[in-house]
Amino acid sequence: MSRVEEQIRAEIVEAGRRMYSRGYVASNDGNISCRLDGERLLTTPRSVSKGFMTPDMMVVVDYDGTKVAGDRDASSELPMHLEIYRNRPDVNAVVHAHPPLATGFAVAGIPLTRAVLAEVITTLGSIPIAEYGTPSTAELPDAVRKYIKAHDGLLLANHGAVTCGTSVLAAYYKMETIEHFAKISLVARLLGGENLISRGEVERLQGLRGSYGIAAPAPLCADPTAADLVDQVLCQVLEAPESSGERLVPDAAAALRQASRDGEIRLTYAELTALITDAVKHLKD
Ligand SMILES: [Zn+2]
């Protein structure tokens, strides 16, 4: 076995251990893969906790998913990884997990597409939701295909998240960033809503990517609504309001909720039902 292969096996074991210890997966969930060369890739075995893998457990497969070497079998989610490699020649590794906060957003149908953290804007940009597909069927790779050319991290509707990068740890770190971002977004929303980073500031941050040595996955969409209509999205939709001067802008919906709080009317279900019944009765009369 080459030194490079030994190194990749060790990195996959380490990423799995971190994923499990941080609660990004339960039981035997999740999977990791990495390109070995032009013909083969290494991937994690099925039916094994990703927190307790050893380097010898890895499965060697070709880019059609056929096993080339290894005592164990690859995950049934391997086709999703293969789809990512096919669409992203720049990517060497893929990580899939079910981190609970990010998966909560994926279950609620809320994408992580708001410009709120400079770190996330420079590394990942926006994190959309790939539509629901039955796990281990062709539906999941199909859903991922739409977004993967323009995004390094995706939420998977009612399932989890997937990230890709130039190395196993680079892909893993993006998973950490997504979960951290989901946690901060949840807290900010519980506290009344986010202040959004303005469009101008987003462009400034993205301009700095080069100096951080970060490859930008894709530019922002000029027409955000057009992204819904295409088979494959090649730009990113990021909620960042236009603003003259201000770099932080209160979220419009949150500001509205705040403003209407004084005039709020609270009714119990019974009171509301009584009101409606009464109104309908008057209509009939
Ligand atoms: Zn999964």
PDB file of C-alpha atoms and ligand atoms in Angstrom:
ATOM      1  CA  MET A   1       0.000   0.000   0.000  1.00  0.00           C
ATOM      2  CA  SER A   2       1.309   3.454  -0.940  1.00  0.00           C
ATOM      3  CA  ARG A   3       2.080   6.140   1.623  1.00  0.00           C
ATOM      4  CA  VAL A   4      -0.672   8.276   0.072  1.00  0.00           C
ATOM      5  CA  GLU A   5      -3.267   5.520   0.538  1.00  0.00           C
ATOM      6  CA  GLU A   6      -2.175   4.962   4.153  1.00  0.00           C
ATOM      7  CA  GLN A   7      -2.511   8.688   4.775  1.00  0.00           C
ATOM      8  CA  ILE A   8      -6.027   8.848   3.265  1.00  0.00           C
ATOM      9  CA  ARG A   9      -7.185   5.813   5.275  1.00  0.00           C
ATOM     10  CA  ALA A  10      -5.913   7.485   8.453  1.00  0.00           C
ATOM     11  CA  GLU A  11      -7.677  10.764   7.566  1.00  0.00           C
ATOM     12  CA  ILE A  12     -10.990   8.970   6.977  1.00  0.00           C
ATOM     13  CA  VAL A  13     -10.683   7.228  10.362  1.00  0.00           C
ATOM     14  CA  GLU A  14      -9.969  10.589  12.023  1.00  0.00           C
ATOM     15  CA  ALA A  15     -12.852  12.404  10.284  1.00  0.00           C
ATOM     16  CA  GLY A  16     -15.220   9.569  11.269  1.00  0.00           C
ATOM     17  CA  ARG A  17     -14.074   9.758  14.881  1.00  0.00           C
ATOM     18  CA  ARG A  18     -14.683  13.524  15.016  1.00  0.00           C
ATOM     19  CA  MET A  19     -18.055  13.173  13.271  1.00  0.00           C
ATOM     20  CA  TYR A  20     -19.218  10.584  15.800  1.00  0.00           C
ATOM     21  CA  SER A  21     -17.811  12.327  18.878  1.00  0.00           C
ATOM     22  CA  ARG A  22     -19.538  15.591  17.907  1.00  0.00           C
ATOM     23  CA  GLY A  23     -22.871  13.835  17.473  1.00  0.00           C
ATOM     24  CA  TYR A  24     -23.142  14.390  13.712  1.00  0.00           C
ATOM     25  CA  VAL A  25     -24.157  10.756  13.275  1.00  0.00           C
ATOM     26  CA  ALA A  26     -25.973   8.128  15.335  1.00  0.00           C
ATOM     27  CA  SER A  27     -25.542   4.377  15.118  1.00  0.00           C
ATOM     28  CA  ASN A  28     -23.852   3.412  11.814  1.00  0.00           C
ATOM     29  CA  ASP A  29     -24.991   6.525   9.910  1.00  0.00           C
ATOM     30  CA  GLY A  30     -22.849   8.687   7.665  1.00  0.00           C
ATOM     31  CA  ASN A  31     -20.187   8.002   5.085  1.00  0.00           C
ATOM     32  CA  ILE A  32     -16.912   9.431   3.846  1.00  0.00           C
ATOM     33  CA  SER A  33     -15.019   8.913   0.589  1.00  0.00           C
ATOM     34  CA  CYS A  34     -11.822  10.144  -1.072  1.00  0.00           C
ATOM     35  CA  ARG A  35     -10.252   9.846  -4.537  1.00  0.00           C
ATOM     36  CA  LEU A  36      -7.278   7.482  -4.582  1.00  0.00           C
ATOM     37  CA  ASP A  37      -6.367   7.986  -8.257  1.00  0.00           C
ATOM     38  CA  GLY A  38      -8.081   8.333 -11.629  1.00  0.00           C
ATOM     39  CA  GLU A  39      -9.670   4.862 -11.399  1.00  0.00           C
ATOM     40  CA  ARG A  40     -10.339   4.212  -7.727  1.00  0.00           C
ATOM     41  CA  LEU A  41     -11.645   5.780  -4.572  1.00  0.00           C
ATOM     42  CA  LEU A  42     -11.627   4.821  -0.906  1.00  0.00           C
ATOM     43  CA  THR A  43     -14.840   4.799   1.098  1.00  0.00           C
ATOM     44  CA  THR A  44     -16.176   3.877   4.508  1.00  0.00           C
ATOM     45  CA  PRO A  45     -17.781   0.472   5.138  1.00  0.00           C
ATOM     46  CA  ARG A  46     -21.509   0.046   5.804  1.00  0.00           C
ATOM     47  CA  SER A  47     -22.833  -1.257   9.143  1.00  0.00           C
ATOM     48  CA  VAL A  48     -19.927   0.162  11.148  1.00  0.00           C
ATOM     49  CA  SER A  49     -20.037   3.124  13.542  1.00  0.00           C
ATOM     50  CA  LYS A  50     -17.973   5.894  11.990  1.00  0.00           C
ATOM     51  CA  GLY A  51     -16.523   6.615  15.436  1.00  0.00           C
ATOM     52  CA  PHE A  52     -14.852   3.213  15.686  1.00  0.00           C
ATOM     53  CA  MET A  53     -13.329   2.494  12.284  1.00  0.00           C
ATOM     54  CA  THR A  54      -9.805   1.201  11.646  1.00  0.00           C
ATOM     55  CA  PRO A  55      -7.795   1.903   8.442  1.00  0.00           C
ATOM     56  CA  ASP A  56      -8.104  -1.710   7.204  1.00  0.00           C
ATOM     57  CA  MET A  57     -11.943  -1.455   7.118  1.00  0.00           C
ATOM     58  CA  MET A  58     -12.029   0.883   4.101  1.00  0.00           C
ATOM     59  CA  VAL A  59     -13.495  -0.269   0.807  1.00  0.00           C
ATOM     60  CA  VAL A  60     -11.798   0.423  -2.540  1.00  0.00           C
ATOM     61  CA  VAL A  61     -14.303   1.010  -5.356  1.00  0.00           C
ATOM     62  CA  ASP A  62     -14.118   2.273  -8.947  1.00  0.00           C
ATOM     63  CA  TYR A  63     -16.048   5.312 -10.213  1.00  0.00           C
ATOM     64  CA  ASP A  64     -19.010   3.117 -11.151  1.00  0.00           C
ATOM     65  CA  GLY A  65     -19.221   1.966  -7.537  1.00  0.00           C
ATOM     66  CA  THR A  66     -17.956  -1.589  -8.154  1.00  0.00           C
ATOM     67  CA  LYS A  67     -15.853  -2.964  -5.314  1.00  0.00           C
ATOM     68  CA  VAL A  68     -12.209  -3.455  -6.223  1.00  0.00           C
ATOM     69  CA  ALA A  69     -10.785  -4.439  -2.823  1.00  0.00           C
ATOM     70  CA  GLY A  70     -11.723  -4.737   0.844  1.00  0.00           C
ATOM     71  CA  ASP A  71     -13.421  -7.253   3.156  1.00  0.00           C
ATOM     72  CA  ARG A  72     -16.489  -5.096   3.697  1.00  0.00           C
ATOM     73  CA  ASP A  73     -19.111  -3.444   1.484  1.00  0.00           C
ATOM     74  CA  ALA A  74     -19.514   0.251   0.703  1.00  0.00           C
ATOM     75  CA  SER A  75     -22.461   2.312   1.919  1.00  0.00           C
ATOM     76  CA  SER A  76     -25.686   2.318  -0.076  1.00  0.00           C
ATOM     77  CA  GLU A  77     -25.213   6.124  -0.297  1.00  0.00           C
ATOM     78  CA  LEU A  78     -22.096   5.682  -2.443  1.00  0.00           C
ATOM     79  CA  PRO A  79     -23.968   6.740  -5.661  1.00  0.00           C
ATOM     80  CA  MET A  80     -24.436  10.216  -4.130  1.00  0.00           C
ATOM     81  CA  HIS A  81     -20.639  10.466  -3.642  1.00  0.00           C
ATOM     82  CA  LEU A  82     -19.997   9.235  -7.210  1.00  0.00           C
ATOM     83  CA  GLU A  83     -22.398  11.858  -8.573  1.00  0.00           C
ATOM     84  CA  ILE A  84     -20.415  14.572  -6.782  1.00  0.00           C
ATOM     85  CA  TYR A  85     -17.076  13.340  -8.200  1.00  0.00           C
ATOM     86  CA  ARG A  86     -18.577  13.241 -11.701  1.00  0.00           C
ATOM     87  CA  ASN A  87     -19.726  16.858 -11.438  1.00  0.00           C
ATOM     88  CA  ARG A  88     -16.737  18.255  -9.543  1.00  0.00           C
ATOM     89  CA  PRO A  89     -13.308  17.363 -10.937  1.00  0.00           C
ATOM     90  CA  ASP A  90     -11.833  19.842  -8.423  1.00  0.00           C
ATOM     91  CA  VAL A  91     -13.153  17.830  -5.453  1.00  0.00           C
ATOM     92  CA  ASN A  92     -11.182  14.969  -3.855  1.00  0.00           C
ATOM     93  CA  ALA A  93     -13.366  14.036  -0.868  1.00  0.00           C
ATOM     94  CA  VAL A  94     -17.029  13.841   0.197  1.00  0.00           C
ATOM     95  CA  VAL A  95     -18.517  13.706   3.709  1.00  0.00           C
ATOM     96  CA  HIS A  96     -22.139  12.839   4.502  1.00  0.00           C
ATOM     97  CA  ALA A  97     -23.660  13.046   8.000  1.00  0.00           C
ATOM     98  CA  HIS A  98     -26.858  13.866   9.900  1.00  0.00           C
ATOM     99  CA  PRO A  99     -25.774  16.732  12.209  1.00  0.00           C
ATOM    100  CA  PRO A 100     -28.888  17.489  14.286  1.00  0.00           C
ATOM    101  CA  LEU A 101     -29.103  21.282  14.007  1.00  0.00           C
ATOM    102  CA  ALA A 102     -28.446  21.426  10.266  1.00  0.00           C
ATOM    103  CA  THR A 103     -30.727  18.423   9.738  1.00  0.00           C
ATOM    104  CA  GLY A 104     -33.401  20.242  11.757  1.00  0.00           C
ATOM    105  CA  PHE A 105     -33.269  23.066   9.187  1.00  0.00           C
ATOM    106  CA  ALA A 106     -33.406  20.452   6.395  1.00  0.00           C
ATOM    107  CA  VAL A 107     -36.480  18.860   8.017  1.00  0.00           C
ATOM    108  CA  ALA A 108     -38.162  22.243   8.515  1.00  0.00           C
ATOM    109  CA  GLY A 109     -37.462  23.089   4.855  1.00  0.00           C
ATOM    110  CA  ILE A 110     -35.419  26.163   5.792  1.00  0.00           C
ATOM    111  CA  PRO A 111     -32.209  26.553   3.736  1.00  0.00           C
ATOM    112  CA  LEU A 112     -29.131  28.223   5.220  1.00  0.00           C
ATOM    113  CA  THR A 113     -29.017  30.897   2.548  1.00  0.00           C
ATOM    114  CA  ARG A 114     -28.922  34.098   4.589  1.00  0.00           C
ATOM    115  CA  ALA A 115     -25.802  36.241   4.589  1.00  0.00           C
ATOM    116  CA  VAL A 116     -25.142  36.475   8.321  1.00  0.00           C
ATOM    117  CA  LEU A 117     -21.623  35.226   9.086  1.00  0.00           C
ATOM    118  CA  ALA A 118     -18.528  36.508   7.257  1.00  0.00           C
ATOM    119  CA  GLU A 119     -16.755  33.170   7.773  1.00  0.00           C
ATOM    120  CA  VAL A 120     -19.549  31.218   6.080  1.00  0.00           C
ATOM    121  CA  ILE A 121     -19.853  33.697   3.199  1.00  0.00           C
ATOM    122  CA  THR A 122     -16.145  33.356   2.392  1.00  0.00           C
ATOM    123  CA  THR A 123     -15.951  29.560   2.718  1.00  0.00           C
ATOM    124  CA  LEU A 124     -19.291  28.065   1.639  1.00  0.00           C
ATOM    125  CA  GLY A 125     -21.485  30.937   0.527  1.00  0.00           C
ATOM    126  CA  SER A 126     -25.061  29.674   0.559  1.00  0.00           C
ATOM    127  CA  ILE A 127     -26.223  26.215   1.683  1.00  0.00           C
ATOM    128  CA  PRO A 128     -29.419  25.264  -0.198  1.00  0.00           C
ATOM    129  CA  ILE A 129     -31.643  22.224   0.368  1.00  0.00           C
ATOM    130  CA  ALA A 130     -31.536  19.418  -2.190  1.00  0.00           C
ATOM    131  CA  GLU A 131     -35.058  18.077  -2.555  1.00  0.00           C
ATOM    132  CA  TYR A 132     -36.088  14.881  -0.814  1.00  0.00           C
ATOM    133  CA  GLY A 133     -35.021  11.594  -2.330  1.00  0.00           C
ATOM    134  CA  THR A 134     -35.451   8.127  -0.861  1.00  0.00           C
ATOM    135  CA  PRO A 135     -32.069   7.179   0.660  1.00  0.00           C
ATOM    136  CA  SER A 136     -30.068   4.571  -1.295  1.00  0.00           C
ATOM    137  CA  THR A 137     -32.108   5.127  -4.506  1.00  0.00           C
ATOM    138  CA  ALA A 138     -31.139   7.160  -7.588  1.00  0.00           C
ATOM    139  CA  GLU A 139     -33.384   9.972  -6.298  1.00  0.00           C
ATOM    140  CA  LEU A 140     -30.756  11.226  -3.880  1.00  0.00           C
ATOM    141  CA  PRO A 141     -27.904  11.599  -6.440  1.00  0.00           C
ATOM    142  CA  ASP A 142     -30.448  13.214  -8.798  1.00  0.00           C
ATOM    143  CA  ALA A 143     -31.421  15.763  -6.139  1.00  0.00           C
ATOM    144  CA  VAL A 144     -27.796  16.532  -5.299  1.00  0.00           C
ATOM    145  CA  ARG A 145     -26.841  16.997  -8.987  1.00  0.00           C
ATOM    146  CA  LYS A 146     -28.928  20.177  -9.266  1.00  0.00           C
ATOM    147  CA  TYR A 147     -26.821  22.111  -6.730  1.00  0.00           C
ATOM    148  CA  ILE A 148     -23.420  20.463  -6.454  1.00  0.00           C
ATOM    149  CA  LYS A 149     -21.684  22.338  -9.286  1.00  0.00           C
ATOM    150  CA  ALA A 150     -22.150  25.636  -7.453  1.00  0.00           C
ATOM    151  CA  HIS A 151     -22.053  24.559  -3.793  1.00  0.00           C
ATOM    152  CA  ASP A 152     -19.567  22.782  -1.495  1.00  0.00           C
ATOM    153  CA  GLY A 153     -22.234  22.070   1.132  1.00  0.00           C
ATOM    154  CA  LEU A 154     -25.890  21.066   0.827  1.00  0.00           C
ATOM    155  CA  LEU A 155     -28.694  20.188   3.188  1.00  0.00           C
ATOM    156  CA  LEU A 156     -30.638  17.083   2.135  1.00  0.00           C
ATOM    157  CA  ALA A 157     -34.376  17.485   2.759  1.00  0.00           C
ATOM    158  CA  ASN A 158     -35.563  15.359   5.708  1.00  0.00           C
ATOM    159  CA  HIS A 159     -32.231  13.572   5.814  1.00  0.00           C
ATOM    160  CA  GLY A 160     -28.977  15.388   6.609  1.00  0.00           C
ATOM    161  CA  ALA A 161     -26.129  17.215   4.910  1.00  0.00           C
ATOM    162  CA  VAL A 162     -23.322  16.555   2.439  1.00  0.00           C
ATOM    163  CA  THR A 163     -20.064  18.452   1.889  1.00  0.00           C
ATOM    164  CA  CYS A 164     -17.109  18.159  -0.461  1.00  0.00           C
ATOM    165  CA  GLY A 165     -13.563  19.500  -0.527  1.00  0.00           C
ATOM    166  CA  THR A 166     -10.006  19.093  -1.729  1.00  0.00           C
ATOM    167  CA  SER A 167      -9.199  16.622   1.084  1.00  0.00           C
ATOM    168  CA  VAL A 168     -11.066  14.491   3.647  1.00  0.00           C
ATOM    169  CA  LEU A 169     -10.445  16.987   6.421  1.00  0.00           C
ATOM    170  CA  ALA A 170     -11.353  19.952   4.192  1.00  0.00           C
ATOM    171  CA  ALA A 171     -14.724  18.311   3.437  1.00  0.00           C
ATOM    172  CA  TYR A 172     -15.169  17.414   7.112  1.00  0.00           C
ATOM    173  CA  TYR A 173     -14.458  20.996   8.234  1.00  0.00           C
ATOM    174  CA  LYS A 174     -17.212  22.230   5.932  1.00  0.00           C
ATOM    175  CA  MET A 175     -19.614  19.879   7.728  1.00  0.00           C
ATOM    176  CA  GLU A 176     -18.492  21.443  11.036  1.00  0.00           C
ATOM    177  CA  THR A 177     -19.037  24.936   9.602  1.00  0.00           C
ATOM    178  CA  ILE A 178     -22.562  24.050   8.442  1.00  0.00           C
ATOM    179  CA  GLU A 179     -23.554  22.630  11.831  1.00  0.00           C
ATOM    180  CA  HIS A 180     -22.038  25.615  13.666  1.00  0.00           C
ATOM    181  CA  PHE A 181     -23.854  28.006  11.299  1.00  0.00           C
ATOM    182  CA  ALA A 182     -27.151  26.151  11.855  1.00  0.00           C
ATOM    183  CA  LYS A 183     -26.708  26.435  15.637  1.00  0.00           C
ATOM    184  CA  ILE A 184     -26.008  30.182  15.473  1.00  0.00           C
ATOM    185  CA  SER A 185     -28.916  30.727  13.050  1.00  0.00           C
ATOM    186  CA  LEU A 186     -31.297  28.907  15.376  1.00  0.00           C
ATOM    187  CA  VAL A 187     -30.215  30.960  18.407  1.00  0.00           C
ATOM    188  CA  ALA A 188     -30.445  34.244  16.459  1.00  0.00           C
ATOM    189  CA  ARG A 189     -33.955  33.351  15.277  1.00  0.00           C
ATOM    190  CA  LEU A 190     -35.026  32.404  18.805  1.00  0.00           C
ATOM    191  CA  LEU A 191     -33.724  35.787  19.934  1.00  0.00           C
ATOM    192  CA  GLY A 192     -35.868  37.640  17.395  1.00  0.00           C
ATOM    193  CA  GLY A 193     -34.071  37.297  14.039  1.00  0.00           C
ATOM    194  CA  GLU A 194     -30.797  38.011  12.299  1.00  0.00           C
ATOM    195  CA  ASN A 195     -29.229  41.198  11.084  1.00  0.00           C
ATOM    196  CA  LEU A 196     -28.252  40.430   7.501  1.00  0.00           C
ATOM    197  CA  ILE A 197     -24.971  41.389   5.883  1.00  0.00           C
ATOM    198  CA  SER A 198     -25.626  43.792   2.982  1.00  0.00           C
ATOM    199  CA  ARG A 199     -25.050  42.865  -0.650  1.00  0.00           C
ATOM    200  CA  GLY A 200     -22.157  45.306  -0.914  1.00  0.00           C
ATOM    201  CA  GLU A 201     -20.409  43.784   2.096  1.00  0.00           C
ATOM    202  CA  VAL A 202     -20.987  40.251   0.745  1.00  0.00           C
ATOM    203  CA  GLU A 203     -19.262  41.242  -2.495  1.00  0.00           C
ATOM    204  CA  ARG A 204     -16.379  42.711  -0.502  1.00  0.00           C
ATOM    205  CA  LEU A 205     -16.038  39.477   1.545  1.00  0.00           C
ATOM    206  CA  GLN A 206     -16.139  37.332  -1.564  1.00  0.00           C
ATOM    207  CA  GLY A 207     -13.427  39.516  -3.080  1.00  0.00           C
ATOM    208  CA  LEU A 208     -11.230  38.651  -0.090  1.00  0.00           C
ATOM    209  CA  ARG A 209     -11.564  34.897  -0.727  1.00  0.00           C
ATOM    210  CA  GLY A 210      -8.527  34.872  -3.003  1.00  0.00           C
ATOM    211  CA  SER A 211      -6.305  36.393  -0.329  1.00  0.00           C
ATOM    212  CA  TYR A 212      -7.430  33.702   2.165  1.00  0.00           C
ATOM    213  CA  GLY A 213      -6.514  31.025  -0.390  1.00  0.00           C
ATOM    214  CA  ILE A 214     -10.157  29.889  -0.641  1.00  0.00           C
ATOM    215  CA  ALA A 215     -11.490  28.811  -4.012  1.00  0.00           C
ATOM    216  CA  ALA A 216     -14.884  30.420  -4.601  1.00  0.00           C
ATOM    217  CA  PRO A 217     -17.433  27.733  -5.525  1.00  0.00           C
ATOM    218  CA  ALA A 218     -19.648  29.956  -7.639  1.00  0.00           C
ATOM    219  CA  PRO A 219     -20.709  33.594  -8.126  1.00  0.00           C
ATOM    220  CA  LEU A 220     -23.965  35.013  -6.752  1.00  0.00           C
ATOM    221  CA  CYS A 221     -26.995  34.620  -9.024  1.00  0.00           C
ATOM    222  CA  ALA A 222     -27.906  37.840 -10.821  1.00  0.00           C
ATOM    223  CA  ASP A 223     -31.542  36.686 -10.870  1.00  0.00           C
ATOM    224  CA  PRO A 224     -32.221  34.559  -7.738  1.00  0.00           C
ATOM    225  CA  THR A 225     -35.657  33.378  -8.954  1.00  0.00           C
ATOM    226  CA  ALA A 226     -34.164  31.902 -12.161  1.00  0.00           C
ATOM    227  CA  ALA A 227     -32.210  29.340 -10.085  1.00  0.00           C
ATOM    228  CA  ASP A 228     -35.436  27.431  -9.367  1.00  0.00           C
ATOM    229  CA  LEU A 229     -36.138  26.838 -13.042  1.00  0.00           C
ATOM    230  CA  VAL A 230     -32.928  25.184 -14.210  1.00  0.00           C
ATOM    231  CA  ASP A 231     -31.785  21.540 -14.028  1.00  0.00           C
ATOM    232  CA  GLN A 232     -28.369  22.473 -12.730  1.00  0.00           C
ATOM    233  CA  VAL A 233     -27.700  25.609 -10.720  1.00  0.00           C
ATOM    234  CA  LEU A 234     -24.409  27.352 -11.580  1.00  0.00           C
ATOM    235  CA  CYS A 235     -24.657  30.309  -9.209  1.00  0.00           C
ATOM    236  CA  GLN A 236     -25.518  30.866  -5.542  1.00  0.00           C
ATOM    237  CA  VAL A 237     -28.607  32.491  -4.051  1.00  0.00           C
ATOM    238  CA  LEU A 238     -27.727  34.438  -0.927  1.00  0.00           C
ATOM    239  CA  GLU A 239     -30.186  36.592   1.020  1.00  0.00           C
ATOM    240  CA  ALA A 240     -28.257  39.850   1.285  1.00  0.00           C
ATOM    241  CA  PRO A 241     -30.278  43.084   1.030  1.00  0.00           C
ATOM    242  CA  GLU A 242     -29.153  46.050  -1.050  1.00  0.00           C
ATOM    243  CA  SER A 243     -28.313  48.883   1.291  1.00  0.00           C
ATOM    244  CA  SER A 244     -26.810  52.319   0.842  1.00  0.00           C
ATOM    245  CA  GLY A 245     -24.066  52.647   3.406  1.00  0.00           C
ATOM    246  CA  GLU A 246     -25.194  50.251   6.141  1.00  0.00           C
ATOM    247  CA  ARG A 247     -23.265  46.975   6.201  1.00  0.00           C
ATOM    248  CA  LEU A 248     -25.761  45.234   8.529  1.00  0.00           C
ATOM    249  CA  VAL A 249     -29.484  45.324   7.787  1.00  0.00           C
ATOM    250  CA  PRO A 250     -32.188  43.997  10.153  1.00  0.00           C
ATOM    251  CA  ASP A 251     -34.106  41.079   8.662  1.00  0.00           C
ATOM    252  CA  ALA A 252     -37.333  42.609   7.307  1.00  0.00           C
ATOM    253  CA  ALA A 253     -39.607  39.864   8.685  1.00  0.00           C
ATOM    254  CA  ALA A 254     -38.017  40.076  12.139  1.00  0.00           C
ATOM    255  CA  ALA A 255     -38.274  43.878  12.122  1.00  0.00           C
ATOM    256  CA  LEU A 256     -41.956  43.611  11.220  1.00  0.00           C
ATOM    257  CA  ARG A 257     -42.608  41.111  14.020  1.00  0.00           C
ATOM    258  CA  GLN A 258     -40.832  43.425  16.467  1.00  0.00           C
ATOM    259  CA  ALA A 259     -42.869  46.437  15.318  1.00  0.00           C
ATOM    260  CA  SER A 260     -46.206  44.623  15.494  1.00  0.00           C
ATOM    261  CA  ARG A 261     -45.551  43.144  18.921  1.00  0.00           C
ATOM    262  CA  ASP A 262     -47.364  45.989  20.774  1.00  0.00           C
ATOM    263  CA  GLY A 263     -50.489  45.581  18.706  1.00  0.00           C
ATOM    264  CA  GLU A 264     -50.529  41.782  18.924  1.00  0.00           C
ATOM    265  CA  ILE A 265     -53.825  40.038  19.676  1.00  0.00           C
ATOM    266  CA  ARG A 266     -53.652  36.629  21.343  1.00  0.00           C
ATOM    267  CA  LEU A 267     -56.630  34.266  21.213  1.00  0.00           C
ATOM    268  CA  THR A 268     -57.030  30.724  22.471  1.00  0.00           C
ATOM    269  CA  TYR A 269     -58.232  28.126  19.986  1.00  0.00           C
ATOM    270  CA  ALA A 270     -61.683  28.106  21.628  1.00  0.00           C
ATOM    271  CA  GLU A 271     -61.961  31.921  21.461  1.00  0.00           C
ATOM    272  CA  LEU A 272     -60.961  31.930  17.796  1.00  0.00           C
ATOM    273  CA  THR A 273     -63.462  29.167  16.977  1.00  0.00           C
ATOM    274  CA  ALA A 274     -66.223  31.100  18.781  1.00  0.00           C
ATOM    275  CA  LEU A 275     -65.380  34.254  16.813  1.00  0.00           C
ATOM    276  CA  ILE A 276     -65.467  32.451  13.475  1.00  0.00           C
ATOM    277  CA  THR A 277     -68.680  30.570  14.332  1.00  0.00           C
ATOM    278  CA  ASP A 278     -70.272  33.847  15.331  1.00  0.00           C
ATOM    279  CA  ALA A 279     -69.141  35.599  12.133  1.00  0.00           C
ATOM    280  CA  VAL A 280     -70.441  32.767   9.943  1.00  0.00           C
ATOM    281  CA  LYS A 281     -73.774  32.834  11.815  1.00  0.00           C
ATOM    282  CA  HIS A 282     -74.082  36.579  11.110  1.00  0.00           C
ATOM    283  CA  LEU A 283     -73.290  35.987   7.442  1.00  0.00           C
ATOM    284  CA  LYS A 284     -76.105  33.436   7.178  1.00  0.00           C
ATOM    285  CA  ASP A 285     -78.554  35.803   8.921  1.00  0.00           C
TER     286      ASP A 285
HETATM  287 ZN    ZN B   1     -27.673   9.627   5.424  1.00  0.00          ZN
END
